Amino acid sequence: MERKTKQRQIIESVIQQEGRPLNPLEILACAKLILPRLGIATVYRTIRLLESEGKLTAVSIPNKGVYYEPTRNVHHHHFHCRVCHKIFEIDCCTEDETQELPGGFLAENHEVIYHGVCKNCHNIKK
Amino acid sequence: MERKTKQRQIIESVIQQEGRPLNPLEILACAKLILPRLGIATVYRTIRLLESEGKLTAVSIPNKGVYYEPTRNVHHHHFHCRVCHKIFEIDCCTEDETQELPGGFLAENHEVIYHGVCKNCHNIKK
DNA sequence: ATAGGTGCAAACAGTTTGCATGTAT
DNA sequence: ATACATGCAAACTGTTTGCACCTAT
């Protein structure tokens, strides 16, 4: 049977609280503020656990590694700001979940990653 | 000045000849058929060179690593077959290159990756 | 009491780098 | 001749695993 440990509770709440996808090191850093002896292996193990429970979803960002966000059941995309390098969730773009593509490919799902500049960084530059 | 070596010519032609994006180990394996002593470091160095020359484009596939394809100037997407795990290029889906997204994000470019079953694998299963 | 979890260190996979040797110019 | 490229091994980064110790049940 599965246990409810301090580390699991804290890791889960860190991911839930933050408003954007976090990578394992970011998760570790936040959680360490509360549990200084926390190890990275526990973060990875807990990520896998939460993922298999469906509570967490991985978001892979080219050249940036894997980020994790609380699972949302609405289809959405991600935005990677090339200035601050944060990852944001984007609500948008109604697209069919399952669709046939040219060449007879049957797409069951897809990922879209936008790269650009977020509002914040765009204002700073002006 | 830059040199035209056997390894560079072979690596480039391997990527040009294959009809789909290849990862560094696939490139090494193909090129080794012709140049058995070729090392993986040379493959990586040549990839970087070709990329910086604009001849090669990287395609990052979640959970699968990075693949490389000859640069094409038409906007296109990729398809990852969950059965054979090959990566294919997909011509499709006219979408604006630069667009403002909800939330004030300015997208300069984006990547779309479809996951599903390719025609081939789909026929085999039937 | 004990099954399951943790932290640490070692192992791994993918990629990069240092260096002595090889080669295109 | 020499600047640049290669192959090999070592280093590095991100992730996983083995194991002795710890803890929720």
CSV table of C-alpha atoms (C1' of nucleotides) in Angstrom, one decimal:
chain,number,residue,atom,x,y,z
A,1,MET,CA,0.0,0.0,0.0
A,2,GLU,CA,1.1,3.5,-0.8
A,3,ARG,CA,2.2,5.9,1.9
A,4,LYS,CA,1.5,9.6,2.4
A,5,THR,CA,4.9,11.0,3.3
A,6,LYS,CA,6.0,14.5,4.0
A,7,GLN,CA,8.2,14.6,0.8
A,8,ARG,CA,5.3,13.5,-1.4
A,9,GLN,CA,2.9,16.0,0.0
A,10,ILE,CA,5.4,18.8,-0.4
A,11,ILE,CA,6.5,17.9,-3.9
A,12,GLU,CA,2.9,17.6,-5.0
A,13,SER,CA,1.9,20.9,-3.4
A,14,VAL,CA,4.9,22.7,-5.0
A,15,ILE,CA,3.8,21.6,-8.4
A,16,GLN,CA,0.1,22.5,-7.7
A,17,GLN,CA,0.9,25.9,-6.2
A,18,GLU,CA,3.2,27.2,-9.0
A,19,GLY,CA,1.3,28.5,-11.9
A,20,ARG,CA,3.6,27.2,-14.6
A,21,PRO,CA,5.3,23.9,-15.5
A,22,LEU,CA,8.4,23.2,-13.4
A,23,ASN,CA,11.4,21.0,-14.1
A,24,PRO,CA,12.8,18.5,-11.6
A,25,LEU,CA,15.5,21.0,-10.3
A,26,GLU,CA,13.0,23.7,-9.8
A,27,ILE,CA,10.8,21.4,-7.9
A,28,LEU,CA,13.7,20.3,-5.8
A,29,ALA,CA,14.7,23.9,-5.0
A,30,CYS,CA,11.2,24.9,-4.0
A,31,ALA,CA,10.6,21.8,-1.9
A,32,LYS,CA,14.0,22.1,-0.2
A,33,LEU,CA,12.9,25.4,1.3
A,34,ILE,CA,10.6,23.3,3.5
A,35,LEU,CA,12.6,20.0,3.5
A,36,PRO,CA,16.3,20.8,3.2
A,37,ARG,CA,17.5,17.2,3.2
A,38,LEU,CA,15.3,16.2,0.2
A,39,GLY,CA,17.2,14.4,-2.5
A,40,ILE,CA,16.8,14.7,-6.3
A,41,ALA,CA,16.1,10.9,-6.5
A,42,THR,CA,13.0,11.3,-4.4
A,43,VAL,CA,11.8,14.1,-6.7
A,44,TYR,CA,12.2,11.9,-9.7
A,45,ARG,CA,10.5,9.0,-8.0
A,46,THR,CA,7.6,11.1,-6.9
A,47,ILE,CA,7.2,12.7,-10.3
A,48,ARG,CA,6.9,9.2,-11.8
A,49,LEU,CA,4.4,8.2,-9.1
A,50,LEU,CA,2.2,11.3,-9.6
A,51,GLU,CA,2.5,10.9,-13.4
A,52,SER,CA,1.3,7.3,-13.2
A,53,GLU,CA,-1.6,8.4,-11.0
A,54,GLY,CA,-2.5,10.9,-13.7
A,55,LYS,CA,-2.0,13.9,-11.4
A,56,LEU,CA,1.0,15.2,-13.3
A,57,THR,CA,1.7,15.7,-17.0
A,58,ALA,CA,5.1,16.0,-18.6
A,59,VAL,CA,5.8,18.8,-21.0
A,60,SER,CA,9.0,18.3,-23.1
A,61,ILE,CA,10.6,21.5,-24.3
A,62,PRO,CA,13.2,21.2,-27.0
A,63,ASN,CA,16.7,22.1,-25.7
A,64,LYS,CA,15.2,22.7,-22.3
A,65,GLY,CA,14.3,19.3,-20.9
A,66,VAL,CA,11.1,18.0,-19.3
A,67,TYR,CA,8.7,20.1,-17.2
A,68,TYR,CA,5.8,19.0,-15.2
A,69,GLU,CA,2.4,20.5,-14.6
A,70,PRO,CA,-0.8,19.4,-12.8
A,71,THR,CA,-2.9,17.5,-15.2
A,72,ARG,CA,-5.7,19.6,-16.7
A,73,ASN,CA,-8.2,17.9,-18.9
A,74,VAL,CA,-8.6,20.7,-21.3
A,75,HIS,CA,-6.4,20.5,-24.4
A,76,HIS,CA,-3.9,23.3,-24.3
A,77,HIS,CA,-0.5,24.2,-25.6
A,78,HIS,CA,2.7,25.6,-24.1
A,79,PHE,CA,4.7,28.7,-24.6
A,80,HIS,CA,8.4,29.0,-24.1
A,81,CYS,CA,9.7,32.5,-23.6
A,82,ARG,CA,13.1,32.9,-25.3
A,83,VAL,CA,13.9,35.8,-22.9
A,84,CYS,CA,13.0,34.6,-19.4
A,85,HIS,CA,13.0,30.9,-20.5
A,86,LYS,CA,9.9,30.2,-18.4
A,87,ILE,CA,7.3,27.8,-19.7
A,88,PHE,CA,3.6,28.9,-19.7
A,89,GLU,CA,0.4,27.2,-20.5
A,90,ILE,CA,-1.7,28.6,-23.3
A,91,ASP,CA,-5.4,28.1,-23.6
A,92,CYS,CA,-6.2,28.1,-27.3
A,93,CYS,CA,-6.6,26.7,-30.7
A,94,THR,CA,-9.5,24.3,-31.0
A,95,GLU,CA,-8.1,21.4,-32.9
A,96,ASP,CA,-9.5,17.9,-33.3
A,97,GLU,CA,-8.0,15.4,-31.0
A,98,THR,CA,-8.0,12.6,-33.5
A,99,GLN,CA,-7.4,13.5,-37.1
A,100,GLU,CA,-6.1,11.9,-40.3
A,101,LEU,CA,-3.2,13.7,-41.7
A,102,PRO,CA,-1.9,13.8,-45.3
A,103,GLY,CA,-0.1,10.5,-46.0
A,104,GLY,CA,-2.5,8.3,-44.1
A,105,PHE,CA,-1.1,9.1,-40.7
A,106,LEU,CA,-3.6,8.8,-37.9
A,107,ALA,CA,-2.8,11.4,-35.2
A,108,GLU,CA,-4.1,10.4,-31.8
A,109,ASN,CA,-2.7,13.5,-30.1
A,110,HIS,CA,-0.3,16.2,-30.7
A,111,GLU,CA,1.9,18.7,-29.0
A,112,VAL,CA,2.4,22.3,-30.0
A,113,ILE,CA,5.1,24.4,-28.5
A,114,TYR,CA,5.3,28.1,-29.3
A,115,HIS,CA,8.6,30.0,-29.0
A,116,GLY,CA,8.6,33.8,-28.7
A,117,VAL,CA,8.4,36.6,-26.1
A,118,CYS,CA,6.0,36.8,-23.3
A,119,LYS,CA,4.0,39.9,-22.4
A,120,ASN,CA,6.3,40.7,-19.5
A,121,CYS,CA,9.6,40.4,-21.3
A,122,HIS,CA,8.1,42.3,-24.3
A,123,ASN,CA,7.2,45.2,-22.1
A,124,ILE,CA,10.6,45.3,-20.5
A,125,LYS,CA,12.3,45.6,-23.8
A,126,LYS,CA,10.3,48.6,-25.0
B,1,MET,CA,39.1,27.6,-43.4
B,2,GLU,CA,36.7,24.7,-43.4
B,3,ARG,CA,37.7,21.3,-44.8
B,4,LYS,CA,35.8,18.8,-47.0
B,5,THR,CA,36.5,15.5,-45.3
B,6,LYS,CA,35.3,12.0,-46.0
B,7,GLN,CA,33.4,11.9,-42.7
B,8,ARG,CA,31.6,15.2,-43.3
B,9,GLN,CA,30.6,14.2,-46.8
B,10,ILE,CA,29.3,10.8,-45.7
B,11,ILE,CA,27.4,12.1,-42.7
B,12,GLU,CA,25.8,14.8,-44.8
B,13,SER,CA,24.8,12.4,-47.5
B,14,VAL,CA,23.4,9.9,-45.0
B,15,ILE,CA,21.0,12.6,-43.7
B,16,GLN,CA,20.1,13.8,-47.2
B,17,GLN,CA,19.4,10.3,-48.5
B,18,GLU,CA,17.2,9.0,-45.7
B,19,GLY,CA,13.7,10.2,-46.2
B,20,ARG,CA,13.1,10.9,-42.5
B,21,PRO,CA,14.7,12.6,-39.5
B,22,LEU,CA,17.5,10.5,-38.0
B,23,ASN,CA,19.1,10.6,-34.5
B,24,PRO,CA,22.8,10.7,-33.9
B,25,LEU,CA,23.1,6.9,-33.4
B,26,GLU,CA,21.1,6.2,-36.5
B,27,ILE,CA,23.4,8.5,-38.4
B,28,LEU,CA,26.5,6.9,-36.9
B,29,ALA,CA,25.2,3.4,-37.8
B,30,CYS,CA,24.5,4.3,-41.4
B,31,ALA,CA,27.8,6.1,-41.9
B,32,LYS,CA,29.8,3.3,-40.3
B,33,LEU,CA,28.8,1.0,-43.1
B,34,ILE,CA,31.0,3.1,-45.3
B,35,LEU,CA,33.5,4.4,-42.7
B,36,PRO,CA,33.7,1.8,-40.0
B,37,ARG,CA,36.1,3.7,-37.7
B,38,LEU,CA,33.9,6.8,-37.5
B,39,GLY,CA,33.3,8.0,-33.9
B,40,ILE,CA,30.2,9.4,-32.4
B,41,ALA,CA,32.0,12.6,-31.4
B,42,THR,CA,32.6,13.4,-35.1
B,43,VAL,CA,28.9,12.8,-35.8
B,44,TYR,CA,27.9,15.3,-33.1
B,45,ARG,CA,30.5,17.8,-34.3
B,46,THR,CA,29.4,17.5,-37.8
B,47,ILE,CA,25.7,17.8,-36.9
B,48,ARG,CA,26.5,21.1,-35.1
B,49,LEU,CA,28.5,22.3,-38.1
B,50,LEU,CA,25.7,21.4,-40.6
B,51,GLU,CA,23.2,23.0,-38.3
B,52,SER,CA,25.1,26.2,-38.0
B,53,GLU,CA,25.4,26.3,-41.8
B,54,GLY,CA,21.6,26.0,-41.9
B,55,LYS,CA,21.8,22.7,-43.8
B,56,LEU,CA,20.3,20.7,-40.9
B,57,THR,CA,17.4,21.2,-38.6
B,58,ALA,CA,16.9,19.6,-35.2
B,59,VAL,CA,13.6,18.0,-34.3
B,60,SER,CA,13.1,17.3,-30.7
B,61,ILE,CA,10.7,14.4,-29.9
B,62,PRO,CA,9.5,14.0,-26.3
B,63,ASN,CA,10.9,10.9,-24.7
B,64,LYS,CA,12.8,10.1,-27.9
B,65,GLY,CA,15.6,12.7,-28.1
B,66,VAL,CA,16.7,14.8,-30.9
B,67,TYR,CA,16.5,14.0,-34.6
B,68,TYR,CA,17.9,15.8,-37.6
B,69,GLU,CA,16.6,16.4,-41.0
B,70,PRO,CA,17.8,18.4,-44.0
B,71,THR,CA,16.5,21.9,-43.7
B,72,ARG,CA,13.4,22.5,-45.8
B,73,ASN,CA,12.1,26.0,-46.0
B,74,VAL,CA,8.5,25.0,-46.0
B,75,HIS,CA,6.8,25.0,-42.6
B,76,HIS,CA,5.9,21.5,-41.6
B,77,HIS,CA,5.2,19.3,-38.7
B,78,HIS,CA,6.4,15.9,-37.5
B,79,PHE,CA,4.8,12.6,-36.8
B,80,HIS,CA,6.0,10.1,-34.3
B,81,CYS,CA,4.6,6.6,-34.8
B,82,ARG,CA,4.0,4.9,-31.5
B,83,VAL,CA,4.3,1.5,-33.1
B,84,CYS,CA,7.5,1.7,-35.2
B,85,HIS,CA,8.8,4.8,-33.4
B,86,LYS,CA,10.0,6.3,-36.6
B,87,ILE,CA,9.7,10.1,-37.1
B,88,PHE,CA,8.1,11.4,-40.3
B,89,GLU,CA,7.7,14.8,-41.8
B,90,ILE,CA,4.2,16.0,-42.4
B,91,ASP,CA,3.2,18.7,-44.9
B,92,CYS,CA,0.2,20.4,-43.6
B,93,CYS,CA,-1.7,22.9,-41.6
B,94,THR,CA,-1.2,26.4,-42.8
B,95,GLU,CA,-0.7,28.5,-39.7
B,96,ASP,CA,0.6,32.0,-39.3
B,97,GLU,CA,4.3,32.0,-38.5
B,98,THR,CA,4.0,35.0,-36.2
B,99,GLN,CA,0.9,35.4,-34.2
B,100,GLU,CA,-0.3,36.9,-30.9
B,101,LEU,CA,-1.7,34.3,-28.5
B,102,PRO,CA,-4.2,34.8,-25.7
B,103,GLY,CA,-2.4,36.4,-22.8
B,104,GLY,CA,-0.3,38.7,-24.8
B,105,PHE,CA,2.3,36.1,-25.8
B,106,LEU,CA,3.9,36.8,-29.1
B,107,ALA,CA,4.7,33.6,-30.9
B,108,GLU,CA,7.6,33.8,-33.3
B,109,ASN,CA,7.5,30.2,-34.2
B,110,HIS,CA,6.1,26.9,-33.0
B,111,GLU,CA,6.5,23.2,-33.2
B,112,VAL,CA,3.8,20.6,-33.6
B,113,ILE,CA,4.4,17.0,-32.9
B,114,TYR,CA,1.7,14.4,-33.7
B,115,HIS,CA,1.7,11.0,-32.0
B,116,GLY,CA,-0.3,8.2,-33.5
B,117,VAL,CA,0.0,5.3,-35.9
B,118,CYS,CA,1.5,5.6,-39.4
B,119,LYS,CA,-0.2,4.1,-42.5
B,120,ASN,CA,2.2,1.2,-42.5
B,121,CYS,CA,1.7,0.1,-38.9
B,122,HIS,CA,-2.0,0.7,-39.2
B,123,ASN,CA,-2.3,-1.7,-42.1
B,124,ILE,CA,-0.2,-4.4,-40.3
B,125,LYS,CA,-2.5,-4.4,-37.3
B,126,LYS,CA,-5.6,-4.9,-39.4
C,1,DA,C1',6.7,-5.2,13.2
C,2,DT,C1',7.2,-4.5,8.6
C,3,DA,C1',6.3,-3.1,3.9
C,4,DG,C1',7.4,0.7,1.7
C,5,DG,C1',10.0,5.3,1.3
C,6,DT,C1',14.2,8.1,1.7
C,7,DG,C1',18.9,9.8,1.0
C,8,DC,C1',23.2,9.0,-0.7
C,9,DA,C1',26.3,7.3,-4.0
C,10,DA,C1',27.0,4.7,-8.0
C,11,DA,C1',25.5,3.6,-12.5
C,12,DC,C1',23.7,5.0,-17.0
C,13,DA,C1',22.5,7.4,-21.4
C,14,DG,C1',23.2,11.2,-24.3
C,15,DT,C1',26.3,14.8,-25.4
C,16,DT,C1',30.6,17.6,-25.1
C,17,DT,C1',35.5,18.3,-24.6
C,18,DG,C1',40.8,17.6,-24.3
C,19,DC,C1',44.4,15.8,-26.5
C,20,DA,C1',47.6,13.3,-29.4
C,21,DT,C1',47.5,11.9,-34.0
C,22,DG,C1',46.1,12.2,-38.8
C,23,DT,C1',45.0,14.8,-43.2
C,24,DA,C1',43.2,18.4,-46.5
C,25,DT,C1',44.9,22.4,-48.1
D,1,DA,C1',54.0,22.9,-43.4
D,2,DT,C1',50.3,23.8,-40.8
D,3,DA,C1',45.7,24.7,-39.4
D,4,DC,C1',42.0,22.1,-39.0
D,5,DA,C1',39.6,17.5,-38.2
D,6,DT,C1',39.4,12.9,-36.2
D,7,DG,C1',39.2,9.1,-32.8
D,8,DC,C1',39.4,7.9,-28.4
D,9,DA,C1',38.7,8.5,-23.6
D,10,DA,C1',37.4,11.4,-20.0
D,11,DA,C1',34.1,14.7,-18.4
D,12,DC,C1',29.5,16.4,-17.8
D,13,DT,C1',24.3,16.6,-17.4
D,14,DG,C1',20.1,14.6,-16.6
D,15,DT,C1',17.9,10.5,-14.9
D,16,DT,C1',17.7,5.9,-12.7
D,17,DT,C1',19.0,2.3,-9.5
D,18,DG,C1',21.0,-0.4,-5.3
D,19,DC,C1',21.3,-0.4,-0.8
D,20,DA,C1',21.4,0.6,4.2
D,21,DC,C1',18.6,3.2,7.1
D,22,DC,C1',14.2,5.3,8.3
D,23,DT,C1',9.1,5.8,9.0
D,24,DA,C1',3.9,5.5,8.2
D,25,DT,C1',0.9,2.1,8.8
